[in-house]
CSV table of C-alpha atoms in Angstrom, one decimal:
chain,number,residue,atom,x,y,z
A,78,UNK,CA,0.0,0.0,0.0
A,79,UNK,CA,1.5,3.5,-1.1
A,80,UNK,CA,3.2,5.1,2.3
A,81,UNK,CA,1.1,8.2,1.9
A,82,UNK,CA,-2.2,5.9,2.0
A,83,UNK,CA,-0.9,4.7,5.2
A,84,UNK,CA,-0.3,7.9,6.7
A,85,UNK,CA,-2.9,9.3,6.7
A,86,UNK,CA,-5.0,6.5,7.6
A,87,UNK,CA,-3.3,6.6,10.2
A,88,UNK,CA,-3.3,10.3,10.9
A,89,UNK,CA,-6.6,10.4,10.9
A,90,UNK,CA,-7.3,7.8,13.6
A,91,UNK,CA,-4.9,8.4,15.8
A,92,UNK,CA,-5.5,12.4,15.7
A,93,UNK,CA,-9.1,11.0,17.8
A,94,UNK,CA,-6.7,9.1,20.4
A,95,UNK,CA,-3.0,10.6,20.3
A,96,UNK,CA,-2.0,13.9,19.0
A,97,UNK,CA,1.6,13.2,20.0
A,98,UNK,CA,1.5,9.4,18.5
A,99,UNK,CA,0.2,11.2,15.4
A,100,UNK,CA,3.1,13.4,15.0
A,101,UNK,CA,5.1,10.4,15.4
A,102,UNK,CA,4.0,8.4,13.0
A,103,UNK,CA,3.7,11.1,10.6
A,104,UNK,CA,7.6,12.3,11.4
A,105,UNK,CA,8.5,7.8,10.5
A,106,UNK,CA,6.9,8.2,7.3
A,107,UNK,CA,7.4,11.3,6.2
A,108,UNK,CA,4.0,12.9,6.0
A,109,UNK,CA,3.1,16.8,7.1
A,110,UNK,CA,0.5,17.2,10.1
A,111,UNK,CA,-1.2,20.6,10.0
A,112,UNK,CA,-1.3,21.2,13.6
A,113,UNK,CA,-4.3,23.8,14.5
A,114,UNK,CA,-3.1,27.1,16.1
A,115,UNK,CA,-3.6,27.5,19.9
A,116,UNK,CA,-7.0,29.3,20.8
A,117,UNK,CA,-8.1,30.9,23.4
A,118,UNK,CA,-11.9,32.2,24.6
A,119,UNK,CA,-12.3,35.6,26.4
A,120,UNK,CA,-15.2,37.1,27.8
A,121,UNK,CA,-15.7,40.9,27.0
A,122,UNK,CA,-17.8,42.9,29.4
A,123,UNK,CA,-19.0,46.6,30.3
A,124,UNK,CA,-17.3,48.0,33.6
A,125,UNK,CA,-20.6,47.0,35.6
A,126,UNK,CA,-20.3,43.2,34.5
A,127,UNK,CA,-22.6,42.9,32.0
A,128,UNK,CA,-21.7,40.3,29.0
A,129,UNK,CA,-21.2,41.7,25.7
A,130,UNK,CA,-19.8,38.9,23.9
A,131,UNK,CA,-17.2,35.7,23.6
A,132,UNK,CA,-14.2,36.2,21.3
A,133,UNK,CA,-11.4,33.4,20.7
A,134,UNK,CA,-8.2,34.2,20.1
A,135,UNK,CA,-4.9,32.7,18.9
A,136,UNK,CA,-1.0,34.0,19.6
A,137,UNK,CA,-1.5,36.2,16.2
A,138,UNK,CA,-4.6,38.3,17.5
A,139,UNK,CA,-4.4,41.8,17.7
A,140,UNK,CA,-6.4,44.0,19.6
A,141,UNK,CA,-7.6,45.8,16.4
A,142,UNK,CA,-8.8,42.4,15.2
A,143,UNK,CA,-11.6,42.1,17.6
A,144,UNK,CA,-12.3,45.8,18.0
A,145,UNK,CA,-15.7,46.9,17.0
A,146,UNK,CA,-16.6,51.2,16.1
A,147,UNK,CA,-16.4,53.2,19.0
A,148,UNK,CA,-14.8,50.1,21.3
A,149,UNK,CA,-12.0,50.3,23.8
A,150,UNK,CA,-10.5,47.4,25.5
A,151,UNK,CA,-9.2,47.7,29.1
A,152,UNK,CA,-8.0,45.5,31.8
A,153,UNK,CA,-10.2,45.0,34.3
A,154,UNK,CA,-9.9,47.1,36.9
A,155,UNK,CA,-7.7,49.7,35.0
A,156,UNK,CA,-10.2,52.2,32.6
A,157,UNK,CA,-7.9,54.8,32.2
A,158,UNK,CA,-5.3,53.3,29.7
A,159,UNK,CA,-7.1,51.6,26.7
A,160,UNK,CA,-4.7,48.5,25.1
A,161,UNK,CA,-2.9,49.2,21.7
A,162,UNK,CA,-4.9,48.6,18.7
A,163,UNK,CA,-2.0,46.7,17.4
A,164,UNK,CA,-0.9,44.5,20.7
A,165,UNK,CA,-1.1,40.8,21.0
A,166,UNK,CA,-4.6,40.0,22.8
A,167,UNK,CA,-2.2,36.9,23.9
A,168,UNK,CA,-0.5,38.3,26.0
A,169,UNK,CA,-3.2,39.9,27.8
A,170,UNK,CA,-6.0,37.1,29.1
A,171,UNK,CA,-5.3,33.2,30.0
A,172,UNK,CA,-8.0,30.9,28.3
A,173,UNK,CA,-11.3,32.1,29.5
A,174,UNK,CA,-10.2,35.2,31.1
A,175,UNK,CA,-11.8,38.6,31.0
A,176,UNK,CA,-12.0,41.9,29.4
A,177,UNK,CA,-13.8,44.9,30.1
A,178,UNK,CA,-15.1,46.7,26.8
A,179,UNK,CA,-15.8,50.6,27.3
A,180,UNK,CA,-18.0,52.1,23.9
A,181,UNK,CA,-17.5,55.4,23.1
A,182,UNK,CA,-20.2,57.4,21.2
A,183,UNK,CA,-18.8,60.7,19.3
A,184,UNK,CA,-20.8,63.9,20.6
A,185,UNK,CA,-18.5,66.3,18.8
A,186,UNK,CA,-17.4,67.7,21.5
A,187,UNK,CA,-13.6,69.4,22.4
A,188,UNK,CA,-11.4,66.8,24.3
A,189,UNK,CA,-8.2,68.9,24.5
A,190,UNK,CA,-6.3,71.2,22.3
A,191,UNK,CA,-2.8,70.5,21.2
A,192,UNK,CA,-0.1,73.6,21.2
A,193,UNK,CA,3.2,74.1,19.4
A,194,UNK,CA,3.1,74.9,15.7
A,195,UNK,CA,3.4,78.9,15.1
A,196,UNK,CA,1.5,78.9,11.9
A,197,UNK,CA,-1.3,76.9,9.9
A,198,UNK,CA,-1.3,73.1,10.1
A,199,UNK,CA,-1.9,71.6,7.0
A,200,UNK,CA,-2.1,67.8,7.9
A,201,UNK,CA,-2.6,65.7,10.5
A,202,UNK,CA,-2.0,62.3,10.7
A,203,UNK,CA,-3.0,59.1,13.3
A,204,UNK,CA,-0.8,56.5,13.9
A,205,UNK,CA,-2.2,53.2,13.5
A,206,UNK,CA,-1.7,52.3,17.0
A,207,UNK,CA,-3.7,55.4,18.1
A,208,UNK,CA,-2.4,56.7,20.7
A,209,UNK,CA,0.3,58.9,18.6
A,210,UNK,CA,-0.7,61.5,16.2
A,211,UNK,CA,1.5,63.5,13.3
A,212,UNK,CA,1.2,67.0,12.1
A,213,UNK,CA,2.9,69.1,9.3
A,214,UNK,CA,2.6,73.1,9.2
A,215,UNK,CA,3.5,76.0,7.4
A,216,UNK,CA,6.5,76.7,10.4
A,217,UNK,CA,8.7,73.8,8.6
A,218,UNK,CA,8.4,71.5,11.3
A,219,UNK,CA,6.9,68.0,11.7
A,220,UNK,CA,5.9,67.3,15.2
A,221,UNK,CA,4.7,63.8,16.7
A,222,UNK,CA,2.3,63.7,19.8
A,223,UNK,CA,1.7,61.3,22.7
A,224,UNK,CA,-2.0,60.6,22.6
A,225,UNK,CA,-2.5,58.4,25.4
A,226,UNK,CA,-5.2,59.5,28.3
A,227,UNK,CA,-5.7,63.4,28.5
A,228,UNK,CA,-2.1,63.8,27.2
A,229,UNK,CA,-1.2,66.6,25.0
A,230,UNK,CA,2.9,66.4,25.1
A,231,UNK,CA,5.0,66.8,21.7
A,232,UNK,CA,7.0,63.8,22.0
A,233,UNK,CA,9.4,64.2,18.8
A,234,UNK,CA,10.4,67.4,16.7
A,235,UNK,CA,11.1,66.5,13.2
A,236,UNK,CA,13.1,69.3,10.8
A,237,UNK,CA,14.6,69.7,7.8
A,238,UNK,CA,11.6,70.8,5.4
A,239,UNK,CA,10.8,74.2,4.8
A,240,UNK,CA,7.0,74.3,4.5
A,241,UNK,CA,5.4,70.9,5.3
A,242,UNK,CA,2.5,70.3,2.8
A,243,UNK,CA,1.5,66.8,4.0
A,244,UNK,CA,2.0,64.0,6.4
A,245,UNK,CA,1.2,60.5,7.0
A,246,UNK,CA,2.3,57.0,8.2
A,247,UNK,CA,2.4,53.8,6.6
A,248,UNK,CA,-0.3,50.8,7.6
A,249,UNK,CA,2.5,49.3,10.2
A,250,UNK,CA,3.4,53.0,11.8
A,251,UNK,CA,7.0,52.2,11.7
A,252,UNK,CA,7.9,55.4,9.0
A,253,UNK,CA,6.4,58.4,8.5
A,254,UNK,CA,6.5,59.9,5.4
A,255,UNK,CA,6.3,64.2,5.1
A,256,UNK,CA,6.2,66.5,1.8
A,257,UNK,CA,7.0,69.8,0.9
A,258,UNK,CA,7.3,73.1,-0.7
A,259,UNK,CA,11.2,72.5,-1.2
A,260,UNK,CA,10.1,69.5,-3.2
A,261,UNK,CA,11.2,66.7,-1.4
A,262,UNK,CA,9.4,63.9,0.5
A,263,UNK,CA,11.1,63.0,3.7
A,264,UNK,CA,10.6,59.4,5.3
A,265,UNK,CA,11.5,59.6,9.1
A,266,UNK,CA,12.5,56.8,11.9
A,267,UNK,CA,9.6,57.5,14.6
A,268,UNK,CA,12.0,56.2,17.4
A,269,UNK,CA,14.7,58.7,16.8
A,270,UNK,CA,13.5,61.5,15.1
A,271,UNK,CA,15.7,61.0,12.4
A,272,UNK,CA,15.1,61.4,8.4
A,273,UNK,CA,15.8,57.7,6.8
A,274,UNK,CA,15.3,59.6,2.8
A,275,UNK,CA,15.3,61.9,1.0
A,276,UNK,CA,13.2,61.3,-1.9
A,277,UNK,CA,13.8,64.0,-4.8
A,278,UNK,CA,12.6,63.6,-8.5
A,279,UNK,CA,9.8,66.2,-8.8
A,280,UNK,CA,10.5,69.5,-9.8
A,281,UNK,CA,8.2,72.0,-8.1
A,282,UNK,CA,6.0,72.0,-4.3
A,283,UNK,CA,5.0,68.7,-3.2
A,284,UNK,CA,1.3,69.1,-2.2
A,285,UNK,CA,0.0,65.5,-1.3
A,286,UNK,CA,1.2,61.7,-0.4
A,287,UNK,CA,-0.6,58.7,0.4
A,288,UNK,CA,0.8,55.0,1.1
A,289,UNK,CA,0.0,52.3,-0.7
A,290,UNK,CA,-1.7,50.1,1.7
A,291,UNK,CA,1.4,47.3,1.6
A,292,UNK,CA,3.5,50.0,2.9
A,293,UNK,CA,6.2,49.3,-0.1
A,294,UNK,CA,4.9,52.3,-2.3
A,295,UNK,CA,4.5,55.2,-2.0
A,296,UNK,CA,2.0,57.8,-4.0
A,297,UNK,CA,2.7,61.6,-4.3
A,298,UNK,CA,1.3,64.8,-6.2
A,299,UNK,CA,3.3,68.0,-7.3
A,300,UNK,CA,2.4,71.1,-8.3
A,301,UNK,CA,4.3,70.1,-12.0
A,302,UNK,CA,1.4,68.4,-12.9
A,303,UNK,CA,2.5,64.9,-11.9
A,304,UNK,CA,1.8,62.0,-9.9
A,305,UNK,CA,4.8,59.7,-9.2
A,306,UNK,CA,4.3,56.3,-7.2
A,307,UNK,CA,8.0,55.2,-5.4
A,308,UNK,CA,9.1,51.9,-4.5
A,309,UNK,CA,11.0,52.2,-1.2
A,310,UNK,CA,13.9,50.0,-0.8
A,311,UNK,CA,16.1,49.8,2.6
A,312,UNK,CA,18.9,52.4,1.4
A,313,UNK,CA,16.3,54.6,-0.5
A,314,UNK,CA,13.5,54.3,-2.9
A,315,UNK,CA,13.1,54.6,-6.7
A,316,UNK,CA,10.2,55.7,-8.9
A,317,UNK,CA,8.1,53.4,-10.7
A,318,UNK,CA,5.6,55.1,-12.0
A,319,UNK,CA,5.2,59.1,-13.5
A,320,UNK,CA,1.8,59.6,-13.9
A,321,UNK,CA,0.6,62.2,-16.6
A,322,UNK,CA,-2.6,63.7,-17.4
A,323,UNK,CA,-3.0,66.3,-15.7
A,324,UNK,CA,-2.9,70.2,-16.8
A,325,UNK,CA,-1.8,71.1,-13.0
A,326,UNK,CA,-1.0,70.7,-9.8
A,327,UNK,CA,-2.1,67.6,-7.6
A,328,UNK,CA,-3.8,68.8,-4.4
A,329,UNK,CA,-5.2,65.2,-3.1
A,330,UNK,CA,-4.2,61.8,-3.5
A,331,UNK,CA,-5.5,58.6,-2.0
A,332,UNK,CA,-5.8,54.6,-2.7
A,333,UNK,CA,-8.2,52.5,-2.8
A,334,UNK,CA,-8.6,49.8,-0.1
A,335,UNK,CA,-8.0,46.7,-2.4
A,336,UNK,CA,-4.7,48.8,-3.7
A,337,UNK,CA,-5.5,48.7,-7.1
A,338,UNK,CA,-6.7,52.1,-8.0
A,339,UNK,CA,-5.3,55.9,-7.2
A,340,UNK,CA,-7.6,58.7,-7.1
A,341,UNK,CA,-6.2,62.1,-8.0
A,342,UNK,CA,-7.7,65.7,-7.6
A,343,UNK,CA,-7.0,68.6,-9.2
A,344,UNK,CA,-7.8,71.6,-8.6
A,345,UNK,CA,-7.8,73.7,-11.7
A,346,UNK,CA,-9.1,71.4,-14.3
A,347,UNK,CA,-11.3,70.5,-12.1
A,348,UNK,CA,-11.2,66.5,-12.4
A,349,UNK,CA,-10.7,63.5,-10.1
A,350,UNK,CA,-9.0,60.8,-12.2
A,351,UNK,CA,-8.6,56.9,-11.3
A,352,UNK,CA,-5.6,55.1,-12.4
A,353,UNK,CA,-5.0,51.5,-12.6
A,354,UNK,CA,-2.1,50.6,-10.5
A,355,UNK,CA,-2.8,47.1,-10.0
A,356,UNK,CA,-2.4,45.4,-12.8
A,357,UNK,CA,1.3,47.6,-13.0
A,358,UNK,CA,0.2,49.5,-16.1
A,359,UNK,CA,-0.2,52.9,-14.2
A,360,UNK,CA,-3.1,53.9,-17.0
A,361,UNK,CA,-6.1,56.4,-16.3
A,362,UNK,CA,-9.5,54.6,-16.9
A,363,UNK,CA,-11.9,57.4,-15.0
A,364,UNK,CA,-12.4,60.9,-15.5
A,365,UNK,CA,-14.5,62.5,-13.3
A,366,UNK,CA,-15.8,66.3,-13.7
A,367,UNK,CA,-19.3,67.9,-12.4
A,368,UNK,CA,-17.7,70.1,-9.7
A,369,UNK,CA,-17.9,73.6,-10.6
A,370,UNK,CA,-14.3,74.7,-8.4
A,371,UNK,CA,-11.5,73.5,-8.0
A,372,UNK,CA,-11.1,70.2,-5.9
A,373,UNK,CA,-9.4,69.9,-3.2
A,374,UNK,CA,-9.4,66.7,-2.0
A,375,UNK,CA,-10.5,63.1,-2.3
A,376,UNK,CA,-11.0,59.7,-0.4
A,377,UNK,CA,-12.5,56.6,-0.6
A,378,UNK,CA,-14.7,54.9,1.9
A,379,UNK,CA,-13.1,51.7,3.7
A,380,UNK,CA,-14.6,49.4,1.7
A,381,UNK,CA,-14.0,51.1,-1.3
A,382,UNK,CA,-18.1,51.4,-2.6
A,383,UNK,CA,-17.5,55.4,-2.6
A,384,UNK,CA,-15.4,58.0,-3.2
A,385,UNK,CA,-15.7,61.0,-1.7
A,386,UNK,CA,-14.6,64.8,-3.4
A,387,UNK,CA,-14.1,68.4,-1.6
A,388,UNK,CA,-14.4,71.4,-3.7
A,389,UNK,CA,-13.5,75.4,-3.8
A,390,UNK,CA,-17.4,75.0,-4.9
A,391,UNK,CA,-18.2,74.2,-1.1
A,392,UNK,CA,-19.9,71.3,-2.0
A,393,UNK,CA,-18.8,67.5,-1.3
A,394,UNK,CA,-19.5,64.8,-4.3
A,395,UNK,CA,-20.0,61.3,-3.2
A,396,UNK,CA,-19.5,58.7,-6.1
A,397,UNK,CA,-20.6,55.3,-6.5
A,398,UNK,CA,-17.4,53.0,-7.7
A,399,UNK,CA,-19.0,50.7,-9.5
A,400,UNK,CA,-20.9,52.9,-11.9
A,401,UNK,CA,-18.4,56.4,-11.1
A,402,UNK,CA,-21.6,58.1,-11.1
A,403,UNK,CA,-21.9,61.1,-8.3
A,404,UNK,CA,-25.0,60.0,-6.2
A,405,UNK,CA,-25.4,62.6,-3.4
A,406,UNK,CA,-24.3,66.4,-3.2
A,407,UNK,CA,-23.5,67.7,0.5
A,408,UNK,CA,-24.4,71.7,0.1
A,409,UNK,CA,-23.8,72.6,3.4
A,410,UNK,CA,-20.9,74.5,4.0
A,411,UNK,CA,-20.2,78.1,2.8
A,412,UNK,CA,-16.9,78.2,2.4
A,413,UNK,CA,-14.2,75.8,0.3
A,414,UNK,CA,-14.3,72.1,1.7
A,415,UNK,CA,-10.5,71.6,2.3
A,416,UNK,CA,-10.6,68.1,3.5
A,417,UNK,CA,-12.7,64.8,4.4
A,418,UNK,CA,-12.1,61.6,6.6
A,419,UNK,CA,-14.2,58.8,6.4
A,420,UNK,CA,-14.6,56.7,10.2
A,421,UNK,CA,-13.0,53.2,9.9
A,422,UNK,CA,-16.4,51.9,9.8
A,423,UNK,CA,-17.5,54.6,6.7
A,424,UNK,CA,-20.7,55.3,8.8
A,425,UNK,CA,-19.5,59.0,9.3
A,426,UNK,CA,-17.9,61.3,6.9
A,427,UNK,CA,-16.2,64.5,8.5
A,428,UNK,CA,-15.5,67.4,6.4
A,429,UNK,CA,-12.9,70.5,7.4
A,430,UNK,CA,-14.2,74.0,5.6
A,431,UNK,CA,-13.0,77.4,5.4
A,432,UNK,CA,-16.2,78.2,7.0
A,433,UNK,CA,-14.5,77.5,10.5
A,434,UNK,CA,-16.6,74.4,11.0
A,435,UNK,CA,-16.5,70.5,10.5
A,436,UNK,CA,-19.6,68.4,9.7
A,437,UNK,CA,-20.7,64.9,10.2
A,438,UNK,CA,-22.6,63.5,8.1
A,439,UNK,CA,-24.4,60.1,8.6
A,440,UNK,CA,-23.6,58.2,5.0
A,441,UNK,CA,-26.7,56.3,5.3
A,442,UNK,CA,-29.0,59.3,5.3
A,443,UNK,CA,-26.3,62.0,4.5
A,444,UNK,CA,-27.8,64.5,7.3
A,445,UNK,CA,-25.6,66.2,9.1
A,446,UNK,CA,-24.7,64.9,12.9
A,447,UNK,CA,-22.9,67.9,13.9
A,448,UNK,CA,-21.3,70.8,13.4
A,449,UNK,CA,-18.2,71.6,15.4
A,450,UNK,CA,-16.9,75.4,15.0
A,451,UNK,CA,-13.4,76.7,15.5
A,452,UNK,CA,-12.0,79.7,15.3
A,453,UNK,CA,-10.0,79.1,12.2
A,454,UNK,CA,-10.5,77.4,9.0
A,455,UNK,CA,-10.3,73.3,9.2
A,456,UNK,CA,-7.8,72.8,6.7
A,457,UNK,CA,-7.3,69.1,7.6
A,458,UNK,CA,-9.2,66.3,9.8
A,459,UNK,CA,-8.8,62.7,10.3
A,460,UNK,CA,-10.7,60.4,12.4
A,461,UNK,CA,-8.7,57.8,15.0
A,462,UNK,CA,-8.3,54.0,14.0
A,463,UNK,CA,-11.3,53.4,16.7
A,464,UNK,CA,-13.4,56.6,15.2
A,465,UNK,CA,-13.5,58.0,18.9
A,466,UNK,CA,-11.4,60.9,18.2
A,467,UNK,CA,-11.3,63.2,15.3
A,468,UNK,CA,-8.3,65.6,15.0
A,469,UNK,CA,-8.5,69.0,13.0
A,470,UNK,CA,-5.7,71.1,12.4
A,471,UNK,CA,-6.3,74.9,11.6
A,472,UNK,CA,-5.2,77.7,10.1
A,473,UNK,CA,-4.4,79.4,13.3
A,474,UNK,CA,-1.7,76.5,14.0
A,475,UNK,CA,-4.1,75.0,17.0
A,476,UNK,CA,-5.0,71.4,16.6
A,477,UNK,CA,-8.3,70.2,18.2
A,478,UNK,CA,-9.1,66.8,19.3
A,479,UNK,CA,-13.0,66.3,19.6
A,480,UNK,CA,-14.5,63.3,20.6
């Protein structure tokens, strides 16, 4: 009878009696047993005991895995430090231990105000941990901040631009990645402080950047017209891609979930355009024009169904992927809708205006939630990994957190 028969005859029946006899066996005649991963069950609670659910585990779970919108996970006992949205669960509960689960609903109201830049803040930026947050202003400098309970501390000073256009990290939050008017993009070590590159190729003000969601590339818009996507590479990176098609500068760019498709804005011809990425031919296959200003910026929702656009016409644009037609029109604001963050769940959109003001807007109904006024114009906004905190940065160099 062929060995391999035998095996896992074998296997099979003695998996019921003896795992380790099993392996044995299997080791003698040279067959693979898949052993199943360790699991564990833990019991998530509210702080007054009462269940919410079961959840099982294995060494690989992370707390972001199991976290629902508007959850935070705490030891029991200990509700002022939430766990890490990217820590081990392992490492936390034995088999059948206990969590307490805490959900936060947003109310749009001021948490705490974050001090330091002397001049507008163009970008902020979450770390995908959550509990550290990037900004890039008009002063030159990218600054890092400790976000953990009712801090506000700058925990890392980052120079070397001259006007900072843009920031944002990459999916794992080990680099962080900053653009500029001196026409650079800068990727920094987080730890240090320290700028890892220098990437240099375009030839006027870089105005926008977005990771690709492996974290390998790297997408960026100039004011010459072009989009370039980089490859980084452990001494430096290198240019795959130099995107043409537009007739001017590149105020927004942003991937889609599935990384496959880039969606570019531009302000002066008035067009988003989609390009194929993933099948590596870099082509454009959408054109999409009905705003009557110039956009400013662009993102899809997490699951990728819709793509939201901000425009100098004051108006948002939502637009259905599949078709690429624009289905809703938000009219709200009064002034030019500088930028738009969608909650990780896409339940909320939050738009930053030059009105002064952000809206919420419920992406079932599209009413607006809430309207949170500042006393400068919101010229960026990004909602936390858990959607419990949105950040705005202003043109008076003040960044808000609301919650």
């Amino acid at each position: 009878m062929n060995t391999h028969v035998i095996a896992c005859t074998l296997s099979q029946w003695l998996q019921v009696y003896n795992v380790r006899a099993t392996q044995f066996v299997a080791v003698l005649l040279g067959a693979c047993i898949n052993t199943p991963p360790e699991c564990r069950s833990v019991t998530l609670s509210t702080p007054l005991g009462a269940f919410v659910r079961t959840v099982s585990i294995t060494p690989a779970t992370k707390v972001a895995d199991i976290c629902l919108d508007g959850e935070q996970f705490f030891l029991e006992g200990n509700y002022e430090t939430p766990l890490e949205l990217m820590s081990f669960m392992w490492k936390y509960v034995p088999n059948g231990g206990q969590l307490t689960v805490i959900q936060s609903k947003f109310e749009g109201v001021v948490d705490r105000r974050l001090k330091g830049h002397v001049d507008q803040v163009h970008s902020v930026s979450w770390h995908p941990d959550g509990i550290k947050l990037a900004s890039g202003s008009d002063d030159g400098i990218v600054r890092i901040w400790d976000m953990t309970f009712n801090s506000s501390k700058c925990i890392a000073i980052c120079k070397g631009h001259s006007r900072v256009y843009t920031v944002q990290w990459n999916s794992s939050g080990t680099k962080l990645a900053s653009a500029s008017d001196d026409t650079t993009i800068r990727i920094w070590d987080t730890t240090t402080g320290k700028c890892l590159h220098i990437l240099q190729g375009h030839f006027n003000f870089v105005l926008s950047i977005g990771w690709h969601p492996s974290g390998n590339w790297i997408a960026s818009g100039s004011c010459y017209n072009t989009i370039r996507i980089w490859a980084l590479t452990p001494t430096g990176a290198r240019c795959l891609y130099n995107l043409k098609g537009h007739t001017g500068p590149i105020w927004s760019v942003s991937w889609n979930p599935s990384n496959t498709q880039l969606a570019s804005a531009h302000p002066l011809d008035r067009t988003i355009r989609i390009w194929d990425i993933g099948s590596l031919t870099g082509k454009c296959v959408h054109i999409l024009g009905s705003h009557i200003g110039a956009l400013n910026n662009v993102r899809w929702n997490p699951t990728g169904t819709q793509l939201a656009s901000g425009s100098r016409d004051n108006t948002i644009r939502i637009w259905q992927t599949d078709t690429w037609n624009c289905v809703t029109i938000l009219k709200e604001h009064t002034q030019t809708v500088c930028s738009l963050s969608w909650n990780p769940t896409g339940t909320l959109l939050a738009s930053g205006s030059g009105d002064n003001t952000i809206r919420v807007w419920d992406t079932v109904t599209w009413q607006c939630l809430y309207v949170l006024e500042d006393v400068g114009s919101i010229i960026s906004v990004e909602w936390n990994p858990r959607g419990t905190f949105l950040v705005s940065g202003s043109g008076d160099g003040t960044i808000q957190i609301w919650k």
